[in-house]
Amino acid sequence: MTKSLNIIIVALSLIAFSPLCLCSKAYGTGGYLFPQFYDHSCPKAQEIVQSVVAKAFTHDPRMAASLIRLHFHDCFVKGCDASILLDSSGTIVSEKRSNPNRNSARGFELIEEIKHALEQVCPETVSCADILALAARDSTVITGGPSWEVPLGRRDARGASLSGSNNDIPAPNNTFQTILTKFKRQGLDLVDMVSLSGSHTIGNSRCTSFRQRLYNQSGNGKPDLTLSQYYASLLRQRCPRSGGDQNLFFLDFATPFKFDNHYFKNLIMYRGLLSSDEILFTDNRESKELVKLYAENQEAFFEQFAKSMVKMGNISPLTGMKGEIRRICRRVNHAY
């Protein structure tokens, strides 16, 4: 009896002192990311990121959507490695020049502000890639969306890929199958595609990104019939056949600054702004069912969005000794 009791005590001791690891296996790499990565090296890291994001949001509510988009556009090109933040220099041709990012990607100065604040407290410790992942989470929360623990430990790339940015990021006019293929190439699936598209519950898009839906969707001089014609008539007032390319429109006209499930409700009413939004409801049976589910059940959307953001954040990060921890996010360290 005493012997068996001792065995139980030893077993319980092993369980009690075994490390709890909320580790997240990163897709396409042997490295692991985990939320506690900076607990000892920079314990205030997450607090600093959150406070700078919150301050920026009070001055510019658009910034929340911009930060989520930066993380997305970063991860889809060579993985979540902050390559999107690099300026052109030497052998680097900046991803900021690509079609998906030129004249639309924003928030770069804010990321530098966050980085500067972190460098004051923990020099050369927190990566720009992790700042992007944390800022995207904090932007979701501050607009009313779900929260999640962000796995951390990414390092920063020493290069960028203009061609990757042009080819790998889903475009507003891509077909359903092309967009799904681009997601699958990153280790993401149809469920991730639909839930992550739900980030369009906040933010804006330019006239040039959806003009063809209003005037010439299929090259026959006719509008897109999967777009509510009443909604189209409103959009035409500020998005003419020519000119006004940079005019901004809410992606979710119902609650443009609130992270909720109205985006999916809009799709059911054929009021998705971009073609890439509306086809989630019109072009595939499985995605249509998910749109209907998320339109009816915001909690289901929030739960899946958080899971998919973690999954996206795990795309091919640089870990261990790969890459570097940039001191300034817009340039690699050897540029000093």
Short mmCIF file of C-alpha atoms in Angstrom, two decimals:
data_model
loop_
_atom_site.label_atom_id
_atom_site.label_comp_id
_atom_site.label_asym_id
_atom_site.label_seq_id
_atom_site.Cartn_x
_atom_site.Cartn_y
_atom_site.Cartn_z
CA MET A 1 0.00 0.00 0.00
CA THR A 2 2.81 2.39 0.99
CA LYS A 3 4.73 1.49 -2.16
CA SER A 4 1.74 2.21 -4.44
CA LEU A 5 1.07 5.48 -2.60
CA ASN A 6 4.67 6.57 -3.21
CA ILE A 7 4.28 5.80 -6.92
CA ILE A 8 1.12 7.95 -7.07
CA ILE A 9 2.88 10.83 -5.26
CA VAL A 10 5.86 10.68 -7.66
CA ALA A 11 3.50 10.61 -10.66
CA LEU A 12 1.56 13.61 -9.40
CA SER A 13 4.84 15.46 -8.78
CA LEU A 14 5.93 14.89 -12.35
CA ILE A 15 2.62 16.22 -13.63
CA ALA A 16 2.72 19.23 -11.32
CA PHE A 17 6.21 20.26 -12.36
CA SER A 18 6.02 19.43 -16.04
CA PRO A 19 6.03 22.62 -18.14
CA LEU A 20 2.70 23.74 -19.54
CA CYS A 21 3.30 24.51 -23.20
CA LEU A 22 0.66 26.24 -25.27
CA CYS A 23 3.00 25.67 -28.20
CA SER A 24 1.92 26.10 -31.76
CA LYS A 25 3.64 24.12 -34.50
CA ALA A 26 4.44 26.51 -37.28
CA TYR A 27 3.41 25.45 -40.79
CA GLY A 28 6.32 24.82 -43.13
CA THR A 29 9.04 24.98 -40.48
CA GLY A 30 10.54 22.95 -37.66
CA GLY A 31 10.14 25.82 -35.22
CA TYR A 32 7.64 26.34 -32.44
CA LEU A 33 5.96 29.57 -31.41
CA PHE A 34 4.43 30.07 -27.97
CA PRO A 35 2.59 32.91 -26.17
CA GLN A 36 5.08 33.07 -23.26
CA PHE A 37 8.09 33.70 -25.51
CA TYR A 38 8.82 37.18 -24.08
CA ASP A 39 7.69 36.53 -20.49
CA HIS A 40 11.28 36.82 -19.20
CA SER A 41 13.12 38.74 -21.92
CA CYS A 42 10.47 41.49 -22.31
CA PRO A 43 7.56 40.96 -19.90
CA LYS A 44 5.83 44.23 -20.86
CA ALA A 45 5.98 43.59 -24.62
CA GLN A 46 2.30 42.82 -25.14
CA GLU A 47 1.23 45.67 -22.86
CA ILE A 48 3.35 48.15 -24.84
CA VAL A 49 1.97 47.01 -28.20
CA GLN A 50 -1.60 47.17 -26.93
CA SER A 51 -1.22 50.68 -25.47
CA VAL A 52 0.28 52.17 -28.66
CA VAL A 53 -2.41 50.51 -30.82
CA ALA A 54 -5.15 51.81 -28.51
CA LYS A 55 -3.79 55.36 -28.63
CA ALA A 56 -3.57 55.27 -32.43
CA PHE A 57 -7.11 53.93 -32.74
CA THR A 58 -8.55 56.90 -30.82
CA HIS A 59 -7.00 59.25 -33.42
CA ASP A 60 -7.63 57.08 -36.47
CA PRO A 61 -10.29 54.32 -36.23
CA ARG A 62 -9.31 53.09 -39.72
CA MET A 63 -5.97 51.97 -38.31
CA ALA A 64 -7.42 48.77 -36.80
CA ALA A 65 -8.34 47.32 -40.19
CA SER A 66 -5.04 48.52 -41.67
CA LEU A 67 -3.02 46.62 -39.04
CA ILE A 68 -4.97 43.38 -39.55
CA ARG A 69 -4.39 43.71 -43.30
CA LEU A 70 -0.64 44.31 -42.82
CA HIS A 71 -0.32 41.02 -40.89
CA PHE A 72 -2.33 39.18 -43.58
CA HIS A 73 -0.30 40.63 -46.45
CA ASP A 74 2.91 39.83 -44.58
CA CYS A 75 2.07 36.19 -43.84
CA PHE A 76 0.96 35.36 -47.38
CA VAL A 77 4.39 36.32 -48.78
CA LYS A 78 7.26 34.07 -47.62
CA GLY A 79 5.54 33.57 -44.25
CA CYS A 80 5.03 35.84 -41.24
CA ASP A 81 8.47 37.46 -41.28
CA ALA A 82 7.82 41.22 -41.48
CA SER A 83 9.13 41.33 -45.07
CA ILE A 84 6.24 43.70 -45.93
CA LEU A 85 7.77 46.40 -43.69
CA LEU A 86 11.10 46.66 -45.53
CA ASP A 87 11.82 49.70 -47.70
CA SER A 88 13.70 49.29 -50.97
CA SER A 89 17.48 49.41 -50.47
CA GLY A 90 20.46 47.71 -52.04
CA THR A 91 19.25 44.31 -53.24
CA ILE A 92 15.80 44.67 -51.60
CA VAL A 93 12.82 45.67 -53.73
CA SER A 94 10.06 46.59 -51.29
CA GLU A 95 6.74 44.71 -51.18
CA LYS A 96 5.17 48.12 -50.55
CA ARG A 97 5.40 48.67 -54.33
CA SER A 98 3.27 45.63 -55.20
CA ASN A 99 -0.22 45.92 -56.67
CA PRO A 100 -1.97 44.74 -53.46
CA ASN A 101 0.00 47.21 -51.28
CA ARG A 102 0.71 50.29 -53.41
CA ASN A 103 -1.46 53.27 -52.37
CA SER A 104 -3.42 51.09 -49.92
CA ALA A 105 -1.22 49.38 -47.31
CA ARG A 106 -0.82 51.66 -44.30
CA GLY A 107 0.20 51.57 -40.65
CA PHE A 108 3.95 51.38 -41.28
CA GLU A 109 4.70 54.45 -39.16
CA LEU A 110 2.67 53.03 -36.28
CA ILE A 111 4.62 49.76 -36.38
CA GLU A 112 7.82 51.82 -36.18
CA GLU A 113 6.38 53.72 -33.22
CA ILE A 114 5.64 50.43 -31.43
CA LYS A 115 9.11 49.13 -32.28
CA HIS A 116 10.75 52.30 -30.93
CA ALA A 117 8.81 51.98 -27.65
CA LEU A 118 9.90 48.35 -27.30
CA GLU A 119 13.53 49.14 -28.10
CA GLN A 120 13.60 51.61 -25.21
CA VAL A 121 12.61 48.85 -22.78
CA CYS A 122 13.96 45.66 -24.40
CA PRO A 123 16.58 46.42 -27.06
CA GLU A 124 16.87 43.96 -29.96
CA THR A 125 14.43 41.52 -28.37
CA VAL A 126 10.92 41.75 -29.88
CA SER A 127 10.69 41.09 -33.61
CA CYS A 128 8.78 43.24 -36.06
CA ALA A 129 6.97 40.07 -37.21
CA ASP A 130 5.65 39.50 -33.68
CA ILE A 131 4.64 43.16 -33.44
CA LEU A 132 2.48 42.68 -36.56
CA ALA A 133 0.83 39.57 -35.09
CA LEU A 134 0.11 41.27 -31.74
CA ALA A 135 -1.13 44.49 -33.35
CA ALA A 136 -3.57 42.50 -35.50
CA ARG A 137 -4.98 40.77 -32.43
CA ASP A 138 -5.23 44.03 -30.47
CA SER A 139 -6.93 45.75 -33.43
CA THR A 140 -9.54 42.99 -33.55
CA VAL A 141 -10.25 43.30 -29.82
CA ILE A 142 -10.40 47.10 -29.75
CA THR A 143 -13.11 47.09 -32.44
CA GLY A 144 -15.24 44.55 -30.56
CA GLY A 145 -13.95 41.28 -31.97
CA PRO A 146 -12.58 38.15 -30.28
CA SER A 147 -9.28 37.85 -28.44
CA TRP A 148 -6.77 35.01 -28.56
CA GLU A 149 -3.34 34.13 -27.23
CA VAL A 150 -0.79 35.01 -29.90
CA PRO A 151 1.99 32.43 -30.30
CA LEU A 152 5.28 34.36 -30.40
CA GLY A 153 8.91 33.83 -31.30
CA ARG A 154 9.00 34.85 -34.98
CA ARG A 155 12.14 36.49 -36.32
CA ASP A 156 12.48 39.05 -39.10
CA ALA A 157 13.44 38.38 -42.71
CA ARG A 158 16.50 39.94 -44.30
CA GLY A 159 14.76 40.21 -47.67
CA ALA A 160 11.44 40.82 -49.39
CA SER A 161 9.59 39.41 -52.40
CA LEU A 162 7.84 41.83 -54.74
CA SER A 163 6.81 38.98 -57.05
CA GLY A 164 5.45 36.99 -54.11
CA SER A 165 3.41 39.98 -53.01
CA ASN A 166 2.00 40.41 -56.51
CA ASN A 167 1.23 36.72 -57.02
CA ASP A 168 0.40 35.18 -53.63
CA ILE A 169 -2.00 37.69 -52.04
CA PRO A 170 -5.64 37.10 -53.08
CA ALA A 171 -6.95 39.89 -55.31
CA PRO A 172 -10.48 41.41 -55.28
CA ASN A 173 -11.18 40.13 -58.80
CA ASN A 174 -9.75 36.63 -58.44
CA THR A 175 -12.12 33.70 -58.96
CA PHE A 176 -13.24 31.63 -55.99
CA GLN A 177 -10.96 28.76 -57.01
CA THR A 178 -7.93 31.03 -57.46
CA ILE A 179 -8.41 32.52 -53.99
CA LEU A 180 -8.90 29.09 -52.42
CA THR A 181 -5.74 27.85 -54.16
CA LYS A 182 -3.79 30.80 -52.73
CA PHE A 183 -5.06 29.95 -49.24
CA LYS A 184 -4.26 26.25 -49.62
CA ARG A 185 -0.76 27.12 -50.78
CA GLN A 186 -0.26 28.63 -47.31
CA GLY A 187 -1.62 25.59 -45.48
CA LEU A 188 -5.01 27.20 -44.94
CA ASP A 189 -8.38 25.74 -45.98
CA LEU A 190 -11.83 26.87 -47.08
CA VAL A 191 -13.02 27.43 -43.50
CA ASP A 192 -10.02 29.68 -42.85
CA MET A 193 -10.70 31.51 -46.10
CA VAL A 194 -14.30 32.33 -45.17
CA SER A 195 -13.62 33.25 -41.55
CA LEU A 196 -10.56 35.40 -42.33
CA SER A 197 -12.53 37.20 -45.06
CA GLY A 198 -14.78 38.25 -42.18
CA SER A 199 -12.10 40.77 -41.19
CA HIS A 200 -13.76 42.89 -43.90
CA THR A 201 -16.35 43.68 -41.24
CA ILE A 202 -14.13 46.76 -40.68
CA GLY A 203 -12.04 48.86 -43.03
CA ASN A 204 -12.31 50.42 -46.45
CA SER A 205 -11.68 49.62 -50.09
CA ARG A 206 -10.88 51.87 -53.03
CA CYS A 207 -13.16 52.47 -56.01
CA THR A 208 -10.55 50.92 -58.29
CA SER A 209 -10.90 47.59 -56.45
CA PHE A 210 -14.56 47.05 -57.33
CA ARG A 211 -15.33 49.41 -60.25
CA GLN A 212 -15.70 46.55 -62.71
CA ARG A 213 -18.65 45.21 -60.69
CA LEU A 214 -20.52 48.45 -61.33
CA TYR A 215 -19.94 48.75 -65.06
CA ASN A 216 -18.26 45.82 -66.76
CA GLN A 217 -17.98 42.66 -64.67
CA SER A 218 -17.54 40.09 -67.44
CA GLY A 219 -16.21 42.22 -70.28
CA ASN A 220 -19.69 42.63 -71.77
CA GLY A 221 -20.32 46.17 -70.57
CA LYS A 222 -22.84 45.00 -67.96
CA PRO A 223 -22.72 45.24 -64.14
CA ASP A 224 -22.30 42.30 -61.79
CA LEU A 225 -25.77 40.86 -61.21
CA THR A 226 -24.70 39.34 -57.89
CA LEU A 227 -24.43 42.89 -56.55
CA SER A 228 -27.64 44.46 -55.23
CA GLN A 229 -28.61 46.96 -57.93
CA TYR A 230 -29.83 49.44 -55.33
CA TYR A 231 -26.47 49.21 -53.55
CA ALA A 232 -24.68 49.50 -56.91
CA SER A 233 -26.56 52.73 -57.70
CA LEU A 234 -25.33 54.22 -54.42
CA LEU A 235 -21.75 53.16 -55.10
CA ARG A 236 -21.79 54.67 -58.61
CA GLN A 237 -22.35 58.12 -57.10
CA ARG A 238 -18.75 58.19 -55.87
CA CYS A 239 -17.17 55.53 -58.07
CA PRO A 240 -17.56 56.72 -61.70
CA ARG A 241 -16.47 54.85 -64.83
CA SER A 242 -13.23 56.81 -64.80
CA GLY A 243 -11.57 58.92 -62.12
CA GLY A 244 -12.01 58.67 -58.37
CA ASP A 245 -9.76 55.60 -58.19
CA GLN A 246 -8.69 56.31 -54.61
CA ASN A 247 -12.18 57.16 -53.26
CA LEU A 248 -12.78 55.06 -50.15
CA PHE A 249 -15.86 52.95 -49.37
CA PHE A 250 -16.73 50.96 -46.26
CA LEU A 251 -16.34 47.20 -46.73
CA ASP A 252 -19.24 46.79 -44.29
CA PHE A 253 -21.64 49.71 -44.76
CA ALA A 254 -23.83 48.60 -41.82
CA THR A 255 -21.31 48.76 -38.93
CA PRO A 256 -18.05 49.96 -40.54
CA PHE A 257 -16.05 50.44 -37.31
CA LYS A 258 -17.38 47.46 -35.34
CA PHE A 259 -15.94 43.99 -35.61
CA ASP A 260 -19.09 41.86 -35.84
CA ASN A 261 -20.89 39.45 -38.19
CA HIS A 262 -22.66 42.09 -40.32
CA TYR A 263 -20.21 41.41 -43.12
CA PHE A 264 -21.80 37.99 -43.61
CA LYS A 265 -25.32 39.40 -43.36
CA ASN A 266 -24.39 41.83 -46.14
CA LEU A 267 -23.27 38.96 -48.39
CA ILE A 268 -26.66 37.26 -48.03
CA MET A 269 -28.29 40.53 -49.14
CA TYR A 270 -25.87 40.70 -52.13
CA ARG A 271 -24.20 43.75 -50.63
CA GLY A 272 -20.65 42.51 -50.43
CA LEU A 273 -18.46 45.30 -51.75
CA LEU A 274 -15.73 43.27 -53.43
CA SER A 275 -16.27 40.44 -55.88
CA SER A 276 -13.96 38.32 -53.65
CA ASP A 277 -16.42 38.91 -50.79
CA GLU A 278 -19.68 38.12 -52.59
CA ILE A 279 -18.42 34.95 -54.28
CA LEU A 280 -18.18 33.36 -50.82
CA PHE A 281 -21.98 33.29 -50.93
CA THR A 282 -22.62 32.78 -54.63
CA ASP A 283 -19.91 30.47 -56.01
CA ASN A 284 -19.48 27.54 -53.62
CA ARG A 285 -21.97 25.49 -51.61
CA GLU A 286 -19.69 24.84 -48.63
CA SER A 287 -18.64 28.47 -48.26
CA LYS A 288 -22.27 29.58 -48.69
CA GLU A 289 -23.26 27.44 -45.70
CA LEU A 290 -20.47 28.97 -43.63
CA VAL A 291 -21.59 32.48 -44.60
CA LYS A 292 -25.11 31.63 -43.45
CA LEU A 293 -23.80 30.11 -40.20
CA TYR A 294 -21.67 33.14 -39.35
CA ALA A 295 -24.49 35.53 -40.30
CA GLU A 296 -26.75 33.76 -37.79
CA ASN A 297 -24.15 32.99 -35.12
CA GLN A 298 -21.58 35.66 -34.32
CA GLU A 299 -20.01 33.50 -31.61
CA ALA A 300 -19.26 30.76 -34.15
CA PHE A 301 -17.60 33.34 -36.41
CA PHE A 302 -15.54 34.82 -33.58
CA GLU A 303 -14.37 31.39 -32.41
CA GLN A 304 -13.27 30.34 -35.90
CA PHE A 305 -11.73 33.72 -36.72
CA ALA A 306 -9.46 33.46 -33.67
CA LYS A 307 -8.40 29.92 -34.62
CA SER A 308 -7.74 30.91 -38.22
CA MET A 309 -5.71 33.97 -37.20
CA VAL A 310 -3.45 31.77 -35.06
CA LYS A 311 -3.15 29.33 -37.97
CA MET A 312 -2.31 32.14 -40.39
CA GLY A 313 0.21 33.56 -37.94
CA ASN A 314 2.00 30.19 -38.01
CA ILE A 315 2.81 30.32 -41.74
CA SER A 316 6.54 29.62 -42.21
CA PRO A 317 7.96 31.87 -39.48
CA LEU A 318 11.71 32.27 -39.07
CA THR A 319 12.70 30.83 -35.68
CA GLY A 320 15.84 29.92 -33.77
CA MET A 321 18.86 31.48 -35.48
CA LYS A 322 17.14 32.19 -38.80
CA GLY A 323 16.59 35.81 -39.78
CA GLU A 324 17.25 38.56 -37.25
CA ILE A 325 15.57 40.90 -34.77
CA ARG A 326 15.50 44.21 -36.63
CA ARG A 327 16.25 47.34 -34.66
CA ILE A 328 14.18 49.40 -37.10
CA CYS A 329 11.40 47.59 -38.91
CA ARG A 330 11.79 49.26 -42.30
CA ARG A 331 15.38 48.13 -42.85
CA VAL A 332 17.64 45.18 -42.11
CA ASN A 333 20.28 45.54 -39.42
CA HIS A 334 23.35 45.44 -41.67
CA ALA A 335 22.08 48.60 -43.34
CA TYR A 336 23.35 50.61 -40.36
#
